[in-house]
mmCIF file of C-alpha atoms and ligand atoms in Angstrom:
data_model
loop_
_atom_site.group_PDB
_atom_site.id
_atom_site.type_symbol
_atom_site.label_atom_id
_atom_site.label_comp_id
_atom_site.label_asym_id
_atom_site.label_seq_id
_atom_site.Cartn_x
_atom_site.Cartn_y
_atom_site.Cartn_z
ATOM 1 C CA UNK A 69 26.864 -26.468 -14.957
ATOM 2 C CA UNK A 70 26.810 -23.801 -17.466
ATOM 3 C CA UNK A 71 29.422 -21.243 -17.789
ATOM 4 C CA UNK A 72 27.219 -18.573 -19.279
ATOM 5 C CA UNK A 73 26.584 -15.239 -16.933
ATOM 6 C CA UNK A 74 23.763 -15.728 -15.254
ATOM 7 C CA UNK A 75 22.591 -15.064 -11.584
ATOM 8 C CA UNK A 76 23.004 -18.430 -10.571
ATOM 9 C CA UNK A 77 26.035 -20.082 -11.973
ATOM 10 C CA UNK A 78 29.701 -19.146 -11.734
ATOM 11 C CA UNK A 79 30.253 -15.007 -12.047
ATOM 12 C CA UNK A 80 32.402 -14.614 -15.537
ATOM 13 C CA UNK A 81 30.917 -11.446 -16.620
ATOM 14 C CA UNK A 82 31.842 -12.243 -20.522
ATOM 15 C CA UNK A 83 29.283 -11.334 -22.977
ATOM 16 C CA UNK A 84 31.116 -11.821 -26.720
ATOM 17 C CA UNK A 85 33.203 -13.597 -28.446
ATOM 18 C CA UNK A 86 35.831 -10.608 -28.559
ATOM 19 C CA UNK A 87 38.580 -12.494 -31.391
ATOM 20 C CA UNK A 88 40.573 -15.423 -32.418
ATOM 21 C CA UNK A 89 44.478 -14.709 -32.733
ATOM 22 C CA UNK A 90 46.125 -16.283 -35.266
ATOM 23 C CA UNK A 91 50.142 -16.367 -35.341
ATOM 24 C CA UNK A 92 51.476 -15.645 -38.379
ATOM 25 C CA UNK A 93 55.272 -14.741 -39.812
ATOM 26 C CA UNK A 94 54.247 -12.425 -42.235
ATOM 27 C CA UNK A 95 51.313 -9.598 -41.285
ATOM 28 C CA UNK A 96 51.215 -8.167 -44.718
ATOM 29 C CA UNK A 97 50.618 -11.431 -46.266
ATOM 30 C CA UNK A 98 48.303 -12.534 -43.737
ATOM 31 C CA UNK A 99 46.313 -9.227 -44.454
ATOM 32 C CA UNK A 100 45.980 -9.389 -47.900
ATOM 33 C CA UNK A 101 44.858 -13.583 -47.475
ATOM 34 C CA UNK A 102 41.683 -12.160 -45.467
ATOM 35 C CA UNK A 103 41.329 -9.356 -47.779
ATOM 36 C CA UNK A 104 41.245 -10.957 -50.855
ATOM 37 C CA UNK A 105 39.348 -14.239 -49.807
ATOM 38 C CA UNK A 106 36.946 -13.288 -47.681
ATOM 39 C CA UNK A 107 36.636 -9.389 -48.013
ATOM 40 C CA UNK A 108 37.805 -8.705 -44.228
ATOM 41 C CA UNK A 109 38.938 -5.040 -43.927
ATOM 42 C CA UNK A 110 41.971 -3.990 -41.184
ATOM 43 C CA UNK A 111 39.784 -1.975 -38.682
ATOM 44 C CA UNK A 112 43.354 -1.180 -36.800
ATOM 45 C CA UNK A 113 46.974 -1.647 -36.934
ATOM 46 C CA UNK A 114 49.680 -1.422 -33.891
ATOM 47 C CA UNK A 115 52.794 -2.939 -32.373
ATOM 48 C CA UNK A 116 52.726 -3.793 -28.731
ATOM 49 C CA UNK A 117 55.721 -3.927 -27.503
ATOM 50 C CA UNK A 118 55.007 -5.805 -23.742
ATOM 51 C CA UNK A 119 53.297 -8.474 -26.112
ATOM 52 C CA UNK A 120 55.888 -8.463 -28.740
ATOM 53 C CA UNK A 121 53.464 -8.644 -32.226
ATOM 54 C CA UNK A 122 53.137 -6.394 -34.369
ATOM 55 C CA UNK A 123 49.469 -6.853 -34.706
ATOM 56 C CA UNK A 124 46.152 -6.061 -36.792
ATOM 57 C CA UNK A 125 42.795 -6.122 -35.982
ATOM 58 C CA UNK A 126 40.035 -7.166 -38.569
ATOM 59 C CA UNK A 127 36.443 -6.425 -37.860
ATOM 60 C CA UNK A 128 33.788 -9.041 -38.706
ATOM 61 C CA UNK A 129 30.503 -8.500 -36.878
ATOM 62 C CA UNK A 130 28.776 -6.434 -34.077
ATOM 63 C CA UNK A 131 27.707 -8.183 -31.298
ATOM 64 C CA UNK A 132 24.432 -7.146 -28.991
ATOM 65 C CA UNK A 133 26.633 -6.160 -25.917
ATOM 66 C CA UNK A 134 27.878 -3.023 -28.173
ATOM 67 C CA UNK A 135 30.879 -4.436 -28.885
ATOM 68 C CA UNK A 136 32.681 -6.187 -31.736
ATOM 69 C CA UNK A 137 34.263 -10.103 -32.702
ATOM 70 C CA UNK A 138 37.553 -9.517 -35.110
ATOM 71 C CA UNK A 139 39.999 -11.170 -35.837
ATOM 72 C CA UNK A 140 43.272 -10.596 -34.817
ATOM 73 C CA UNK A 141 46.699 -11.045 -36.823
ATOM 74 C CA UNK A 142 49.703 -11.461 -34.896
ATOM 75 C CA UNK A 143 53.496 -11.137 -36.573
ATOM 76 C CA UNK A 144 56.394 -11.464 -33.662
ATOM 77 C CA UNK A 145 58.794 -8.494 -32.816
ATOM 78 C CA UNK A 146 61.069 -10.734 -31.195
ATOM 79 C CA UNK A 147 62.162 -14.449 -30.861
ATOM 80 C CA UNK A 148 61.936 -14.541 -27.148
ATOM 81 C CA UNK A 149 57.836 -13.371 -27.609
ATOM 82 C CA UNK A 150 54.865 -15.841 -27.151
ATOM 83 C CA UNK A 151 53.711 -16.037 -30.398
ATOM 84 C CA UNK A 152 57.599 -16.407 -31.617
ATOM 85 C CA UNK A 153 57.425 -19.429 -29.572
ATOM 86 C CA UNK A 154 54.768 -20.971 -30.780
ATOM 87 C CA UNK A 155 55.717 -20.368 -34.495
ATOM 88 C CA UNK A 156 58.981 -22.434 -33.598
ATOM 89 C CA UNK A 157 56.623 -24.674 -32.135
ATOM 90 C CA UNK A 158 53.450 -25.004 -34.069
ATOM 91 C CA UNK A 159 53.794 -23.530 -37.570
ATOM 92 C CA UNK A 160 50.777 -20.582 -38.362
ATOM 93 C CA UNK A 161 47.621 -20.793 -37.281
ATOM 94 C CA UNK A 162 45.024 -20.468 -34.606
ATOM 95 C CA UNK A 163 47.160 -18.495 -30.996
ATOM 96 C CA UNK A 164 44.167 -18.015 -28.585
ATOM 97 C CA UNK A 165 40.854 -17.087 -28.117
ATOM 98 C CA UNK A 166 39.743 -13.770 -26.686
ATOM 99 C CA UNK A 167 36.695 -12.968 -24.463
ATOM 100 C CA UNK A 168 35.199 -9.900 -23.837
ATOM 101 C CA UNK A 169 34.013 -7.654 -20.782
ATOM 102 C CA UNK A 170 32.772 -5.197 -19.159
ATOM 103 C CA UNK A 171 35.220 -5.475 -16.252
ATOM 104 C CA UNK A 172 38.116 -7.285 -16.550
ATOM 105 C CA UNK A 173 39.851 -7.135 -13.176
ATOM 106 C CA UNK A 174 36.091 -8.807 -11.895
ATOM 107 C CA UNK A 175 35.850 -11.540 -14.442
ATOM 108 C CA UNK A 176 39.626 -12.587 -14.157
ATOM 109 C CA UNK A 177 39.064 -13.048 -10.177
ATOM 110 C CA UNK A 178 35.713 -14.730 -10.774
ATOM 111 C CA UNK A 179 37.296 -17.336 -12.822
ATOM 112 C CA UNK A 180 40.492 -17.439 -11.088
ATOM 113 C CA UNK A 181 38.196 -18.698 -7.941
ATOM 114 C CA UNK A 182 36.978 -21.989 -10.122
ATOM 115 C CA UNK A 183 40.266 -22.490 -10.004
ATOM 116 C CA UNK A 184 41.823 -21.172 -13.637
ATOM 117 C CA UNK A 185 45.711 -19.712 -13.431
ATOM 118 C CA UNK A 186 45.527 -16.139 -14.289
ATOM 119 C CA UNK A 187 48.808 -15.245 -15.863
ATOM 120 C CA UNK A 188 48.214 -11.061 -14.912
ATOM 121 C CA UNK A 189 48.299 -10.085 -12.097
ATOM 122 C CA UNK A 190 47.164 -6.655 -13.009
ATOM 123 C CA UNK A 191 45.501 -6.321 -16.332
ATOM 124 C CA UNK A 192 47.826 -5.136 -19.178
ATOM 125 C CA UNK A 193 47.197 -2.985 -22.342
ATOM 126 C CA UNK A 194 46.088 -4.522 -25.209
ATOM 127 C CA UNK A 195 44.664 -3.371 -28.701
ATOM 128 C CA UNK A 196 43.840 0.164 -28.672
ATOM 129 C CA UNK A 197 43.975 0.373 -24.718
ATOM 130 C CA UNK A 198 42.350 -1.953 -24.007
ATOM 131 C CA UNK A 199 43.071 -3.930 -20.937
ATOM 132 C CA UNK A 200 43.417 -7.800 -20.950
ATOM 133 C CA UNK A 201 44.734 -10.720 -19.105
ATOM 134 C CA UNK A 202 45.568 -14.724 -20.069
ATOM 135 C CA UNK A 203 44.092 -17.675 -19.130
ATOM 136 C CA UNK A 204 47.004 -20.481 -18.859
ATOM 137 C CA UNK A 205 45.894 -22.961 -21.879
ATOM 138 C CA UNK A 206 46.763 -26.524 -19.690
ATOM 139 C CA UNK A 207 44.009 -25.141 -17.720
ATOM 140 C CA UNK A 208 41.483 -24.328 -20.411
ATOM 141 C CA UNK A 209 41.656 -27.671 -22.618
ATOM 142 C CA UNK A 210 44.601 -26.474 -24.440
ATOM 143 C CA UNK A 211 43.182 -23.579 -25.611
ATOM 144 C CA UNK A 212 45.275 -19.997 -24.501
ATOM 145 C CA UNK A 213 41.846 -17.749 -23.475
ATOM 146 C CA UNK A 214 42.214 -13.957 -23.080
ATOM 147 C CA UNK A 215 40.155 -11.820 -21.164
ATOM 148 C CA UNK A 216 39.176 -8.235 -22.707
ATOM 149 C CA UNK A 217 37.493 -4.786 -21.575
ATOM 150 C CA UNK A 218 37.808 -2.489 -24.434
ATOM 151 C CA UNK A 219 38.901 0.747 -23.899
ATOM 152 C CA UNK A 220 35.504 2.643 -24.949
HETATM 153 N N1 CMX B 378 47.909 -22.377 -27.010
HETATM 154 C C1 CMX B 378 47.864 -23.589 -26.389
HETATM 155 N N2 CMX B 378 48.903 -24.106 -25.690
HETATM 156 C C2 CMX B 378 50.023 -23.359 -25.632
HETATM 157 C C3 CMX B 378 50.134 -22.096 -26.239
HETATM 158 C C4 CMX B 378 49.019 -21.608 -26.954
HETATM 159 N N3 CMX B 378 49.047 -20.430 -27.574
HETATM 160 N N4 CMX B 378 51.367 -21.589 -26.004
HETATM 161 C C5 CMX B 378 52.018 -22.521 -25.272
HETATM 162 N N5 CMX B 378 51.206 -23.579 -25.049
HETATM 163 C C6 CMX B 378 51.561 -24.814 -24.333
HETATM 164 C C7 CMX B 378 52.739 -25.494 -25.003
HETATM 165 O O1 CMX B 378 52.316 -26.345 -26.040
HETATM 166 C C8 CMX B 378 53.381 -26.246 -23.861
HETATM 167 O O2 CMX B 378 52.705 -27.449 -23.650
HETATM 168 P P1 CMX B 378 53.491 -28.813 -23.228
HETATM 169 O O3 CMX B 378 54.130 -28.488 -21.887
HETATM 170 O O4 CMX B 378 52.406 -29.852 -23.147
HETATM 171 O O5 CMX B 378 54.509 -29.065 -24.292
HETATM 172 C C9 CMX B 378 53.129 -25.341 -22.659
HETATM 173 O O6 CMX B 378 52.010 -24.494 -23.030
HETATM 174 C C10 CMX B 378 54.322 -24.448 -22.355
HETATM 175 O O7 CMX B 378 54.730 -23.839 -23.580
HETATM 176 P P2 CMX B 378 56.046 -22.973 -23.784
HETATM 177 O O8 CMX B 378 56.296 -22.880 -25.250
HETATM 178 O O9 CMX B 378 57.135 -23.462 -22.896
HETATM 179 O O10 CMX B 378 55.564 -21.545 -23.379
HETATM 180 P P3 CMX B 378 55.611 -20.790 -21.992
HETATM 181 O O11 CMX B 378 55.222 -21.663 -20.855
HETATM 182 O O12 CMX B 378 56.885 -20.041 -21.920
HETATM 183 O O13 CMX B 378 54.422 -19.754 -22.277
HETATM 184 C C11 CMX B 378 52.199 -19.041 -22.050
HETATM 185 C C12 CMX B 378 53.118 -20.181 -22.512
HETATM 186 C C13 CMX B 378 50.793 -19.380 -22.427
HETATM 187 C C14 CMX B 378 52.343 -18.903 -20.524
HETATM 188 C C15 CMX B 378 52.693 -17.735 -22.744
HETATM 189 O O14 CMX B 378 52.605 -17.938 -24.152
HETATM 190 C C16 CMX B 378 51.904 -16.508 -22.344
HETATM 191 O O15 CMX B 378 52.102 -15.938 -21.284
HETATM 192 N N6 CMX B 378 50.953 -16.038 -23.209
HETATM 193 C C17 CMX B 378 50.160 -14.848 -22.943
HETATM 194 C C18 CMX B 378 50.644 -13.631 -23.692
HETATM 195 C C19 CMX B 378 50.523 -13.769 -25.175
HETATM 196 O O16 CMX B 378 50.299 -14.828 -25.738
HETATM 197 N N7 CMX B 378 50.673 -12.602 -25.896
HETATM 198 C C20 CMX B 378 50.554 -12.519 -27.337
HETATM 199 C C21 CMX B 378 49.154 -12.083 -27.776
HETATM 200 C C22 CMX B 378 48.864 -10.642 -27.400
HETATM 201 C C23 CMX B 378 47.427 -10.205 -27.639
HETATM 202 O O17 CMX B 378 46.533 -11.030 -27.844
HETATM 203 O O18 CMX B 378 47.175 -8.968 -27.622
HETATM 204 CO CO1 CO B 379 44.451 -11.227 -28.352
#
């Protein structure tokens, strides 16, 4: 069965490939590694305190929904934080994948009902207001998948 919105399969509502989080222990560094090796610009910088990372976004294309896929850089504000975990746990590197959408609270129910665990209840804020919710990974194939509706 394919897991792509359309009228007859499973309702997801996700239309991009919104960005990849990476967990890393230094943002600066991490920054200036995209900068100078690939030519990646920060599009946006902010800490989120609910999520604990201090965080930067990277923009790398436009996609045809209107949106954006970036990248998304992820330094811990403190050691009881997910990504702090899983630095102690796994080093740097690839955190989760992000999806996007044009309604959040809709997709996160439609995928909840194949049965996924949400983690949110209720959206929270994400980058730049955005609102966003997590997939658990051990029911994704390992992989920790975020839901996103930006905020615009
Ligand atoms: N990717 C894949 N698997 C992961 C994972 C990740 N990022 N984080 C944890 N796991 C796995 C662990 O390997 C572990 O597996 P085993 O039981 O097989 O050993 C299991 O999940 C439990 O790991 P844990 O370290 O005990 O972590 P918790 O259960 O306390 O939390 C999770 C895991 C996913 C529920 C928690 O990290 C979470 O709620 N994440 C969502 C919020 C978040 O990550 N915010 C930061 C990003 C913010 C943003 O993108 O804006
Ligand atoms: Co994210």
């Amino acid at each position: 069965m394919s897991n792509a919105p359309s009228p007859t399969g499973p309702f997801s509502g996700l239309t991009r490939l919104d960005h990849v989080g990476i967990a890393c222990r230094d943002l600066d560094a991490s920054i200036e590694f995209y900068r100078s090796t690939y030519g990646f610009e920060v599009e946006h910088e902010e800490v989120n305190e609910e999520q604990g990372v201090r965080e930067a976004m990277l923009r790398i294309n436009g996609t045809d929904d209107g949106g954006a896929t970036y990248l998304q850089l992820l330094e811990p504000t403190r050691e009881d934080s997910p990504v702090a975990k899983f630095l102690a746990r796994n080093g740097e590197g690839v955190h989760h994948l992000a999806f996007g959408t044009g309604d959040v609270a809709a997709s996160a129910a439609g995928i909840g009902e194949r049965g996924v665990r949400v983690l949110d209840s209720e959206p929270r804020t994400g980058t730049a207001g955005s609102r966003i919710v997590f997939l658990h990974p051990k029911d994704c194939g390992g992989v920790l998948t975020e839901l996103v509706q930006s905020a615009h």
